[in-house]
Coordinates of N, CA and C in Angstrom, one line a residue:
Chain A
E1 N 13.9 11.0 -8.7 CA 13.1 11.3 -7.6 C 13.5 10.3 -6.5
A2 N 13.7 10.9 -5.3 CA 14.1 10.0 -4.1 C 12.9 9.2 -3.7
G3 N 13.1 8.0 -3.3 CA 12.0 7.1 -2.8 C 11.8 7.4 -1.3
V4 N 11.0 6.5 -0.7 CA 10.8 6.6 0.7 C 12.0 6.2 1.5
T5 N 12.5 7.0 2.4 CA 13.7 6.6 3.1 C 13.4 6.4 4.6
Q6 N 14.0 5.4 5.2 CA 13.8 5.1 6.6 C 15.1 5.0 7.3
S7 N 15.1 5.5 8.6 CA 16.3 5.3 9.4 C 15.9 5.1 10.8
P8 N 16.8 4.4 11.6 CA 18.0 3.7 11.1 C 17.6 2.4 10.3
T9 N 18.6 1.8 9.8 CA 18.4 0.5 9.1 C 18.1 -0.6 10.1
H10 N 19.0 -0.6 11.2 CA 18.8 -1.5 12.3 C 18.9 -0.8 13.6
L11 N 18.1 -1.3 14.6 CA 18.1 -0.7 15.9 C 18.0 -1.8 16.9
I12 N 18.9 -1.7 17.9 CA 18.9 -2.8 18.9 C 18.6 -2.1 20.2
K13 N 17.6 -2.6 20.9 CA 17.2 -2.0 22.2 C 17.0 -3.2 23.2
T14 N 16.9 -2.8 24.5 CA 16.5 -3.8 25.5 C 15.1 -3.5 26.0
R15 N 14.6 -4.5 26.7 CA 13.2 -4.4 27.2 C 13.1 -3.2 28.1
G16 N 11.9 -2.5 27.9 CA 11.6 -1.4 28.7 C 12.1 0.0 28.1
Q17 N 13.1 -0.1 27.2 CA 13.5 1.1 26.5 C 12.5 1.7 25.5
Q18 N 12.8 2.8 25.0 CA 12.0 3.4 23.9 C 12.8 3.4 22.6
A19 N 12.0 3.3 21.5 CA 12.7 3.3 20.2 C 12.0 4.4 19.4
T20 N 12.8 5.0 18.5 CA 12.2 6.0 17.6 C 12.7 5.7 16.2
L21 N 11.8 5.5 15.3 CA 12.0 5.2 13.9 C 11.6 6.4 13.1
R22 N 12.3 6.6 12.0 CA 12.0 7.8 11.2 C 11.7 7.4 9.7
C23 N 10.9 8.2 9.1 CA 10.5 8.0 7.7 C 10.4 9.3 7.0
S24 N 11.0 9.3 5.8 CA 10.8 10.5 4.9 C 10.0 10.0 3.7
P25 N 8.9 10.6 3.4 CA 8.1 10.2 2.3 C 8.6 10.7 0.9
I26 N 8.1 10.2 -0.1 CA 8.4 10.7 -1.5 C 7.9 12.2 -1.5
S27 N 8.7 13.0 -2.2 CA 8.3 14.4 -2.2 C 6.9 14.6 -2.9
G28 N 6.1 15.4 -2.2 CA 4.7 15.6 -2.7 C 3.7 14.7 -2.0
H29 N 4.1 13.6 -1.4 CA 3.2 12.7 -0.7 C 2.9 13.3 0.7
T30 N 1.6 13.3 1.1 CA 1.3 13.8 2.4 C 0.9 12.7 3.4
S31 N 0.6 11.5 2.8 CA 0.2 10.4 3.7 C 1.4 9.5 4.0
V32 N 1.5 9.1 5.2 CA 2.5 8.1 5.7 C 1.8 7.0 6.4
Y33 N 2.1 5.8 6.0 CA 1.6 4.6 6.7 C 2.7 3.8 7.3
W34 N 2.5 3.3 8.5 CA 3.4 2.5 9.2 C 2.9 1.0 9.3
Y35 N 3.7 0.1 9.0 CA 3.4 -1.3 9.1 C 4.4 -2.1 9.9
Q36 N 3.9 -3.2 10.6 CA 4.9 -4.0 11.3 C 4.9 -5.4 10.7
Q37 N 6.1 -6.0 10.6 CA 6.2 -7.3 10.1 C 7.0 -8.1 11.1
A38 N 6.3 -8.7 12.1 CA 7.0 -9.5 13.1 C 7.4 -10.9 12.5
L39 N 8.4 -11.5 13.1 CA 9.0 -12.7 12.6 C 7.9 -13.8 12.5
G40 N 7.7 -14.4 11.3 CA 6.7 -15.4 11.2 C 5.3 -14.9 10.9
L41 N 5.1 -13.6 11.0 CA 3.8 -13.1 10.8 C 3.8 -12.2 9.5
G42 N 2.6 -12.0 9.0 CA 2.5 -11.1 7.9 C 2.6 -9.6 8.3
L43 N 2.5 -8.8 7.3 CA 2.5 -7.4 7.5 C 1.2 -6.9 8.1
Q44 N 1.3 -6.1 9.1 CA 0.1 -5.6 9.8 C 0.1 -4.1 9.8
F45 N -1.0 -3.5 9.5 CA -1.2 -2.0 9.5 C -1.0 -1.5 11.0
L46 N -0.2 -0.5 11.1 CA 0.0 0.1 12.4 C -0.7 1.5 12.6
L47 N -0.3 2.4 11.7 CA -0.7 3.8 11.9 C -0.8 4.5 10.5
W48 N -1.6 5.5 10.4 CA -1.7 6.3 9.2 C -1.7 7.8 9.6
Y49 N -0.8 8.6 9.0 CA -0.7 10.0 9.3 C -0.9 10.7 7.9
D50 N -1.6 11.8 8.1 CA -1.8 12.7 6.9 C -2.0 14.1 7.4
E51 N -1.3 15.0 6.7 CA -1.3 16.4 7.0 C -1.1 16.7 8.5
G52 N -0.1 16.0 9.0 CA 0.3 16.2 10.4 C -0.6 15.6 11.5
E53 N -1.6 14.8 11.1 CA -2.5 14.2 12.1 C -2.5 12.7 12.0
E54 N -2.7 12.1 13.1 CA -3.0 10.6 13.1 C -4.4 10.4 12.6
R55 N -4.6 9.7 11.5 CA -5.9 9.6 11.0 C -6.5 8.2 11.3
N56 N -5.7 7.2 11.5 CA -6.2 5.9 11.8 C -5.1 5.0 12.4
R57 N -5.5 4.1 13.2 CA -4.5 3.2 13.8 C -5.0 1.7 13.8
G58 N -4.1 0.8 13.7 CA -4.4 -0.6 13.7 C -4.6 -1.1 15.1
N59 N -4.7 -2.4 15.3 CA -4.9 -3.0 16.6 C -3.6 -3.2 17.4
F60 N -3.0 -2.0 17.8 CA -1.8 -2.0 18.5 C -2.0 -1.2 19.8
P61 N -1.3 -1.5 20.9 CA -1.5 -0.8 22.1 C -1.0 0.7 22.0
P62 N -1.4 1.5 23.0 CA -1.1 3.0 22.9 C 0.4 3.2 23.0
R63 N 1.2 2.3 23.4 CA 2.7 2.6 23.5 C 3.3 2.7 22.1
F64 N 2.5 2.3 21.1 CA 2.9 2.6 19.7 C 2.3 3.9 19.4
S65 N 3.1 4.9 19.1 CA 2.6 6.2 18.7 C 3.6 6.8 17.8
G66 N 3.2 8.0 17.3 CA 4.1 8.7 16.4 C 3.7 10.1 16.1
R67 N 4.3 10.7 15.1 CA 3.8 12.0 14.7 C 4.3 12.3 13.3
Q68 N 3.7 13.3 12.7 CA 4.1 13.7 11.4 C 4.4 15.2 11.4
F69 N 5.5 15.5 10.8 CA 6.1 16.9 10.9 C 5.5 17.7 9.7
P70 N 5.7 19.0 9.8 CA 5.2 19.9 8.7 C 5.8 19.5 7.3
N71 N 7.0 18.9 7.3 CA 7.5 18.5 6.0 C 7.0 17.1 5.6
Y72 N 6.1 16.6 6.3 CA 5.4 15.3 6.1 C 6.3 14.1 6.5
S73 N 7.5 14.3 6.9 CA 8.2 13.2 7.5 C 7.5 12.7 8.7
S74 N 7.9 11.5 9.2 CA 7.1 10.9 10.3 C 8.1 10.1 11.2
E75 N 7.7 10.1 12.5 CA 8.4 9.3 13.5 C 7.4 8.3 14.0
L76 N 7.9 7.1 14.3 CA 7.2 6.1 15.0 C 7.9 5.9 16.3
N77 N 7.2 6.0 17.4 CA 7.8 5.8 18.7 C 7.2 4.6 19.4
V78 N 8.0 3.7 19.9 CA 7.5 2.6 20.7 C 8.1 2.6 22.1
N79 N 7.2 2.8 23.0 CA 7.6 2.9 24.4 C 7.6 1.6 25.1
A80 N 8.3 1.5 26.2 CA 8.2 0.3 27.1 C 8.4 -1.0 26.2
L81 N 9.5 -1.0 25.5 CA 9.7 -2.1 24.5 C 9.6 -3.5 25.2
E82 N 8.9 -4.4 24.4 CA 8.8 -5.8 24.8 C 9.4 -6.6 23.8
L83 N 9.7 -7.9 24.2 CA 10.4 -8.8 23.2 C 9.7 -9.0 21.9
E84 N 8.3 -9.0 22.0 CA 7.6 -9.3 20.8 C 7.5 -8.1 19.9
D85 N 8.1 -6.9 20.3 CA 8.1 -5.8 19.4 C 9.3 -6.0 18.4
S86 N 10.1 -7.0 18.5 CA 11.1 -7.3 17.5 C 10.5 -7.5 16.2
A87 N 10.8 -6.7 15.2 CA 10.1 -6.8 13.9 C 10.8 -5.9 12.9
L88 N 10.3 -6.1 11.7 CA 10.7 -5.1 10.6 C 9.6 -4.1 10.6
Y89 N 9.9 -2.8 10.7 CA 8.9 -1.8 10.6 C 9.0 -1.1 9.2
L90 N 8.0 -1.1 8.5 CA 8.0 -0.5 7.1 C 7.1 0.7 7.1
C91 N 7.6 1.7 6.4 CA 6.9 2.9 6.2 C 6.5 3.0 4.7
A92 N 5.4 3.5 4.4 CA 4.9 3.7 3.0 C 4.3 5.1 2.9
S93 N 4.5 5.7 1.7 CA 3.9 7.0 1.5 C 3.0 7.0 0.3
S94 N 2.0 7.8 0.3 CA 1.1 7.9 -0.9 C 0.5 9.3 -0.9
L95 N -0.1 9.6 -2.0 CA -0.9 10.8 -2.1 C -2.2 10.5 -1.4
F96 N -3.0 11.5 -1.0 CA -4.3 11.3 -0.4 C -5.2 12.3 -1.1
R97 N -6.1 11.7 -1.9 CA -7.1 12.5 -2.6 C -8.5 11.9 -2.2
T98 N -9.4 12.8 -1.6 CA -10.6 12.2 -1.1 C -11.5 11.6 -2.2
L99 N -11.3 12.1 -3.4 CA -12.2 11.6 -4.4 C -11.6 10.5 -5.3
I100 N -10.4 10.1 -5.0 CA -9.6 9.2 -5.8 C -9.1 8.0 -4.9
S101 N -9.7 6.9 -5.1 CA -9.3 5.7 -4.3 C -8.1 5.0 -5.0
N102 N -7.5 4.1 -4.3 CA -6.5 3.2 -4.8 C -5.3 4.0 -5.2
Q103 N -4.8 4.9 -4.4 CA -3.5 5.5 -4.6 C -2.5 4.5 -4.3
P104 N -1.5 4.3 -5.1 CA -0.4 3.3 -4.8 C 0.4 3.8 -3.6
Q105 N 0.8 2.8 -2.8 CA 1.7 3.1 -1.7 C 3.1 2.7 -2.1
H106 N 4.0 3.6 -1.7 CA 5.5 3.4 -2.0 C 6.2 3.1 -0.7
F107 N 6.9 2.0 -0.7 CA 7.5 1.5 0.6 C 9.0 1.9 0.7
G108 N 9.4 2.1 1.9 CA 10.8 2.2 2.2 C 11.4 0.8 2.5
D109 N 12.7 0.8 2.8 CA 13.4 -0.5 3.0 C 13.2 -1.0 4.4
G110 N 12.6 -0.3 5.3 CA 12.3 -0.7 6.6 C 13.4 -0.5 7.7
T111 N 13.0 -0.6 8.9 CA 13.9 -0.5 10.1 C 13.7 -1.8 10.8
R112 N 14.8 -2.6 11.0 CA 14.7 -3.8 11.7 C 15.0 -3.5 13.2
L113 N 14.0 -3.7 14.0 CA 14.1 -3.4 15.5 C 14.3 -4.7 16.2
S114 N 15.4 -4.8 16.9 CA 15.6 -6.1 17.7 C 15.6 -5.7 19.2
I115 N 14.9 -6.5 20.0 CA 14.8 -6.3 21.4 C 15.5 -7.4 22.1
L116 N 16.5 -7.0 22.9 CA 17.3 -8.1 23.6 C 16.7 -8.3 25.1
Chain B
K1 N -14.4 -8.1 7.7 CA -12.9 -8.1 7.7 C -12.5 -8.9 6.5
N2 N -11.5 -8.4 5.7 CA -11.1 -9.0 4.5 C -9.9 -10.0 4.8
E3 N -10.1 -11.2 4.5 CA -9.0 -12.2 4.6 C -8.3 -12.4 3.3
V4 N -7.0 -12.4 3.3 CA -6.2 -12.6 2.1 C -5.4 -13.9 2.2
E5 N -5.6 -14.8 1.3 CA -5.0 -16.1 1.4 C -4.1 -16.3 0.1
Q6 N -2.9 -16.7 0.3 CA -1.9 -16.9 -0.8 C -1.6 -18.4 -0.8
S7 N -1.3 -18.9 -2.0 CA -0.7 -20.2 -2.2 C 0.2 -20.3 -3.4
P8 N 1.2 -21.1 -3.3 CA 1.7 -21.8 -2.1 C 2.4 -20.9 -1.1
Q9 N 2.7 -21.4 0.0 CA 3.5 -20.6 1.0 C 4.9 -20.6 0.6
N10 N 5.4 -21.7 0.1 CA 6.8 -21.9 -0.3 C 6.8 -22.5 -1.7
L11 N 7.7 -22.1 -2.5 CA 7.8 -22.6 -3.9 C 9.3 -22.6 -4.3
T12 N 9.7 -23.8 -4.7 CA 11.1 -23.9 -5.2 C 11.0 -24.5 -6.6
A13 N 11.8 -23.8 -7.5 CA 11.7 -24.2 -8.9 C 13.1 -24.1 -9.5
Q14 N 13.2 -24.7 -10.7 CA 14.5 -24.6 -11.4 C 14.4 -23.4 -12.4
E15 N 15.6 -22.8 -12.6 CA 15.7 -21.7 -13.5 C 15.0 -22.0 -14.8
G16 N 14.3 -21.0 -15.3 CA 13.6 -21.2 -16.6 C 12.1 -21.7 -16.5
E17 N 11.7 -22.2 -15.3 CA 10.4 -22.6 -15.1 C 9.4 -21.5 -15.1
F18 N 8.1 -21.8 -15.4 CA 7.0 -20.9 -15.4 C 6.4 -21.0 -14.0
I19 N 6.3 -19.8 -13.3 CA 5.9 -19.8 -11.9 C 4.5 -19.2 -11.8
T20 N 3.7 -19.7 -11.0 CA 2.3 -19.1 -10.7 C 2.1 -19.1 -9.2
I21 N 1.8 -17.9 -8.7 CA 1.4 -17.7 -7.3 C 0.0 -17.2 -7.3
N22 N -0.8 -17.7 -6.4 CA -2.2 -17.4 -6.3 C -2.6 -16.6 -5.1
C23 N -3.7 -15.8 -5.2 CA -4.1 -15.0 -4.1 C -5.7 -14.9 -4.2
S24 N -6.3 -15.2 -3.0 CA -7.7 -15.2 -2.9 C -8.1 -14.3 -1.8
Y25 N -9.2 -13.5 -1.9 CA -9.6 -12.6 -0.8 C -11.1 -12.8 -0.6
S26 N -11.6 -12.3 0.5 CA -12.9 -12.7 0.9 C -14.0 -11.6 0.6
V27 N -13.7 -10.4 0.5 CA -14.7 -9.4 0.2 C -14.3 -8.6 -1.1
G28 N -15.3 -7.9 -1.6 CA -15.1 -7.2 -2.8 C -14.2 -6.1 -2.7
I29 N -13.3 -5.9 -3.7 CA -12.3 -4.8 -3.6 C -12.3 -4.1 -5.0
S30 N -11.7 -3.0 -5.1 CA -11.6 -2.3 -6.3 C -10.2 -2.5 -7.0
A31 N -9.2 -2.9 -6.2 CA -7.9 -3.1 -6.8 C -7.1 -4.1 -5.9
L32 N -6.1 -4.6 -6.4 CA -5.2 -5.5 -5.7 C -3.7 -5.2 -6.0
H33 N -2.9 -5.4 -5.0 CA -1.5 -5.1 -5.1 C -0.7 -6.4 -5.1
W34 N 0.3 -6.4 -5.9 CA 1.4 -7.5 -5.8 C 2.7 -6.8 -5.4
L35 N 3.3 -7.3 -4.4 CA 4.5 -6.7 -3.8 C 5.6 -7.8 -3.8
Q36 N 6.9 -7.3 -3.9 CA 8.0 -8.2 -3.8 C 8.9 -7.7 -2.7
Q37 N 9.3 -8.7 -1.8 CA 10.1 -8.4 -0.7 C 11.4 -9.2 -0.8
H38 N 12.5 -8.5 -0.9 CA 13.8 -9.2 -1.0 C 14.4 -9.5 0.4
P39 N 15.4 -10.4 0.6 CA 15.9 -10.8 1.9 C 16.2 -9.6 2.8
G40 N 16.6 -8.5 2.3 CA 16.9 -7.4 3.1 C 15.7 -6.8 3.8
G41 N 14.5 -7.0 3.2 CA 13.3 -6.6 3.9 C 12.6 -5.5 3.1
G42 N 13.3 -4.8 2.2 CA 12.6 -3.7 1.5 C 11.5 -4.3 0.5
I43 N 10.5 -3.5 0.4 CA 9.4 -3.9 -0.4 C 9.3 -3.1 -1.7
V44 N 9.0 -3.7 -2.8 CA 8.9 -3.1 -4.1 C 7.5 -3.4 -4.6
S45 N 6.7 -2.4 -5.0 CA 5.4 -2.6 -5.6 C 5.6 -3.0 -7.0
L46 N 5.0 -4.2 -7.3 CA 5.1 -4.7 -8.7 C 3.9 -4.3 -9.5
F47 N 2.7 -4.5 -9.0 CA 1.5 -4.2 -9.8 C 0.4 -3.7 -8.8
M48 N -0.4 -2.8 -9.4 CA -1.7 -2.5 -8.8 C -2.7 -2.7 -9.9
L49 N -3.6 -3.6 -9.8 CA -4.6 -3.9 -10.8 C -6.0 -4.0 -10.3
S50 N -6.9 -3.6 -11.2 CA -8.3 -3.7 -10.8 C -9.1 -4.5 -11.7
S51 N -8.5 -4.9 -12.9 CA -9.2 -5.8 -13.8 C -8.2 -6.4 -14.8
G52 N -8.6 -7.5 -15.4 CA -7.9 -8.0 -16.5 C -6.4 -8.5 -16.1
K53 N -5.5 -7.9 -16.9 CA -4.1 -8.4 -16.8 C -3.2 -7.2 -17.0
K54 N -2.1 -7.3 -16.3 CA -1.0 -6.4 -16.5 C 0.3 -7.1 -16.7
K55 N 1.2 -6.6 -17.5 CA 2.5 -7.3 -17.8 C 3.6 -6.3 -17.6
H56 N 4.7 -6.7 -17.0 CA 5.9 -5.9 -16.9 C 7.1 -6.8 -17.0
G57 N 7.7 -6.8 -18.2 CA 8.8 -7.7 -18.4 C 8.4 -9.1 -18.3
R58 N 9.0 -10.0 -17.5 CA 8.6 -11.4 -17.4 C 7.5 -11.6 -16.4
L59 N 7.0 -10.6 -15.8 CA 6.0 -10.7 -14.8 C 4.6 -10.4 -15.4
I60 N 3.6 -11.2 -15.0 CA 2.3 -11.0 -15.5 C 1.3 -11.2 -14.3
A61 N 0.4 -10.2 -14.1 CA -0.6 -10.3 -13.0 C -1.9 -10.3 -13.6
T62 N -2.8 -11.2 -13.1 CA -4.2 -11.2 -13.6 C -5.1 -11.2 -12.4
I63 N -6.3 -10.7 -12.6 CA -7.3 -10.6 -11.5 C -8.7 -10.9 -12.1
N64 N -9.4 -11.6 -11.3 CA -10.8 -11.9 -11.6 C -11.6 -11.3 -10.4
I65 N -12.2 -10.2 -10.6 CA -12.9 -9.5 -9.5 C -14.1 -10.3 -9.0
Q66 N -14.8 -10.9 -10.0 CA -16.0 -11.6 -9.6 C -15.7 -12.9 -8.8
E67 N -14.5 -13.5 -9.1 CA -14.2 -14.7 -8.4 C -13.3 -14.4 -7.2
K68 N -12.9 -13.1 -7.0 CA -12.1 -12.7 -5.9 C -10.7 -13.5 -5.9
H69 N -10.1 -13.4 -7.0 CA -8.9 -14.2 -7.2 C -7.9 -13.5 -8.1
S70 N -6.6 -13.6 -7.8 CA -5.6 -13.0 -8.6 C -4.4 -14.0 -8.7
S71 N -3.7 -13.9 -9.8 CA -2.5 -14.7 -9.9 C -1.3 -13.9 -10.4
L72 N -0.1 -14.2 -9.9 CA 1.1 -13.6 -10.4 C 1.9 -14.7 -11.1
H73 N 2.3 -14.4 -12.3 CA 3.1 -15.4 -13.1 C 4.4 -14.8 -13.4
I74 N 5.4 -15.7 -13.4 CA 6.8 -15.3 -13.8 C 7.2 -16.2 -14.9
T75 N 7.5 -15.7 -16.1 CA 8.0 -16.5 -17.2 C 9.5 -16.6 -17.2
A76 N 10.0 -17.7 -17.6 CA 11.5 -17.8 -17.7 C 12.2 -17.4 -16.4
S77 N 11.8 -18.0 -15.3 CA 12.2 -17.6 -14.0 C 13.8 -17.7 -13.9
H78 N 14.3 -16.8 -13.0 CA 15.7 -16.6 -12.9 C 16.0 -16.6 -11.4
P79 N 17.2 -17.0 -11.0 CA 17.6 -17.0 -9.5 C 17.3 -15.6 -8.9
R80 N 17.5 -14.5 -9.7 CA 17.3 -13.2 -9.1 C 15.8 -12.9 -8.8
D81 N 14.9 -13.8 -9.3 CA 13.5 -13.6 -8.9 C 13.2 -14.2 -7.5
S82 N 14.2 -14.8 -6.9 CA 14.0 -15.4 -5.6 C 13.7 -14.3 -4.6
A83 N 12.6 -14.4 -4.0 CA 12.1 -13.3 -3.1 C 10.8 -13.8 -2.4
V84 N 10.2 -13.0 -1.6 CA 8.9 -13.2 -1.1 C 7.9 -12.4 -1.8
Y85 N 6.9 -13.0 -2.4 CA 5.8 -12.2 -3.1 C 4.6 -12.1 -2.3
I86 N 4.1 -10.9 -2.2 CA 3.0 -10.7 -1.2 C 1.8 -10.0 -2.0
C87 N 0.6 -10.5 -1.8 CA -0.5 -9.8 -2.4 C -1.2 -9.0 -1.3
A88 N -1.8 -7.9 -1.6 CA -2.4 -7.0 -0.6 C -3.6 -6.4 -1.2
V89 N -4.6 -6.3 -0.4 CA -5.9 -5.6 -0.8 C -6.1 -4.4 0.0
P90 N -6.7 -3.4 -0.5 CA -7.0 -2.2 0.2 C -8.3 -2.4 1.1
S91 N -8.2 -1.9 2.3 CA -9.3 -1.8 3.2 C -9.6 -0.4 3.5
P92 N -10.7 0.1 3.0 CA -10.9 1.6 3.1 C -10.9 2.1 4.5
I93 N -10.3 3.2 4.7 CA -10.3 3.9 6.0 C -11.4 5.0 5.9
I94 N -11.1 5.9 5.0 CA -12.1 6.9 4.6 C -12.0 7.0 3.1
Q95 N -12.9 7.7 2.5 CA -12.9 7.9 1.0 C -11.5 8.5 0.6
G96 N -10.8 7.8 -0.3 CA -9.6 8.2 -0.8 C -8.4 7.7 -0.1
A97 N -8.6 7.0 1.0 CA -7.4 6.4 1.8 C -7.8 5.0 2.2
Q98 N -6.8 4.2 2.1 CA -7.0 2.8 2.6 C -5.7 2.2 3.1
K99 N -5.9 1.4 4.2 CA -4.8 0.6 4.6 C -4.7 -0.7 3.8
L100 N -3.6 -1.3 3.8 CA -3.4 -2.5 3.0 C -3.5 -3.7 4.0
V101 N -4.3 -4.7 3.5 CA -4.4 -6.0 4.2 C -3.6 -7.0 3.4
F102 N -2.6 -7.7 4.0 CA -1.6 -8.4 3.3 C -1.9 -9.9 3.4
G103 N -1.5 -10.7 2.4 CA -1.4 -12.1 2.5 C -0.1 -12.5 3.3
Q104 N 0.0 -13.7 3.6 CA 1.2 -14.2 4.3 C 2.4 -14.2 3.5
G105 N 2.3 -14.1 2.2 CA 3.5 -14.2 1.3 C 3.8 -15.5 0.8
T106 N 4.4 -15.6 -0.3 CA 4.9 -16.8 -0.9 C 6.4 -16.7 -1.1
R107 N 7.1 -17.6 -0.5 CA 8.6 -17.5 -0.6 C 9.0 -18.3 -1.8
L108 N 9.6 -17.6 -2.8 CA 10.0 -18.3 -4.0 C 11.5 -18.4 -4.1
T109 N 11.9 -19.6 -4.4 CA 13.4 -19.9 -4.6 C 13.6 -20.4 -5.9
I110 N 14.4 -19.8 -6.7 CA 14.7 -20.3 -8.1 C 16.2 -20.8 -8.1
N111 N 16.3 -22.1 -8.3 CA 17.7 -22.6 -8.3 C 18.3 -22.6 -9.7
P112 N 19.6 -22.3 -9.8 CA 20.2 -22.3 -11.1 C 20.3 -23.7 -11.7

């Protein structure tokens, strides 16, 4: 079974540009979570998508957005890039069952975004 | 808001030593995750546990829900165990879904 895959592995952009990061979940998983790990900081929750909809977002500005496609893959878009957006962006997928809590999240290897 | 504290932040040991990493959290939870992050950045889920103890190879995780504390132990440590170990607790979004709240991580270095 293929795991969570993310692309690209590395992405270099300049201030003001836009970045698009991609994530393919484990087959059968409908939920995709995005997390940011900035240098020197811990992992922070960014966004949660399920069944094609944004269901929840963390404390990030609106220029962080994304979408989920019918095949449950997801894109994270970051507009008007700033230097502090340089970070490792991790995607995780899981099942979502309303009556079952604590579904494990399976992580990808991340996309390292560098802003010059 | 659930705060997750890990200790130590950095740990260096010699090959073969017994390793313990601790995690404390501030509010009640139903389960806790231990994750491993290698230098390349990818994260592997080691354990999800809600009570007692789990063992996988040389890794052992324990949790005390009442005391809001968990430990990760590594027996007979090896240089390949060198990584950042992160504990994470679920923060419910809605029934059946939760975002993870992470500790700052413990950077473990095992010297040969």
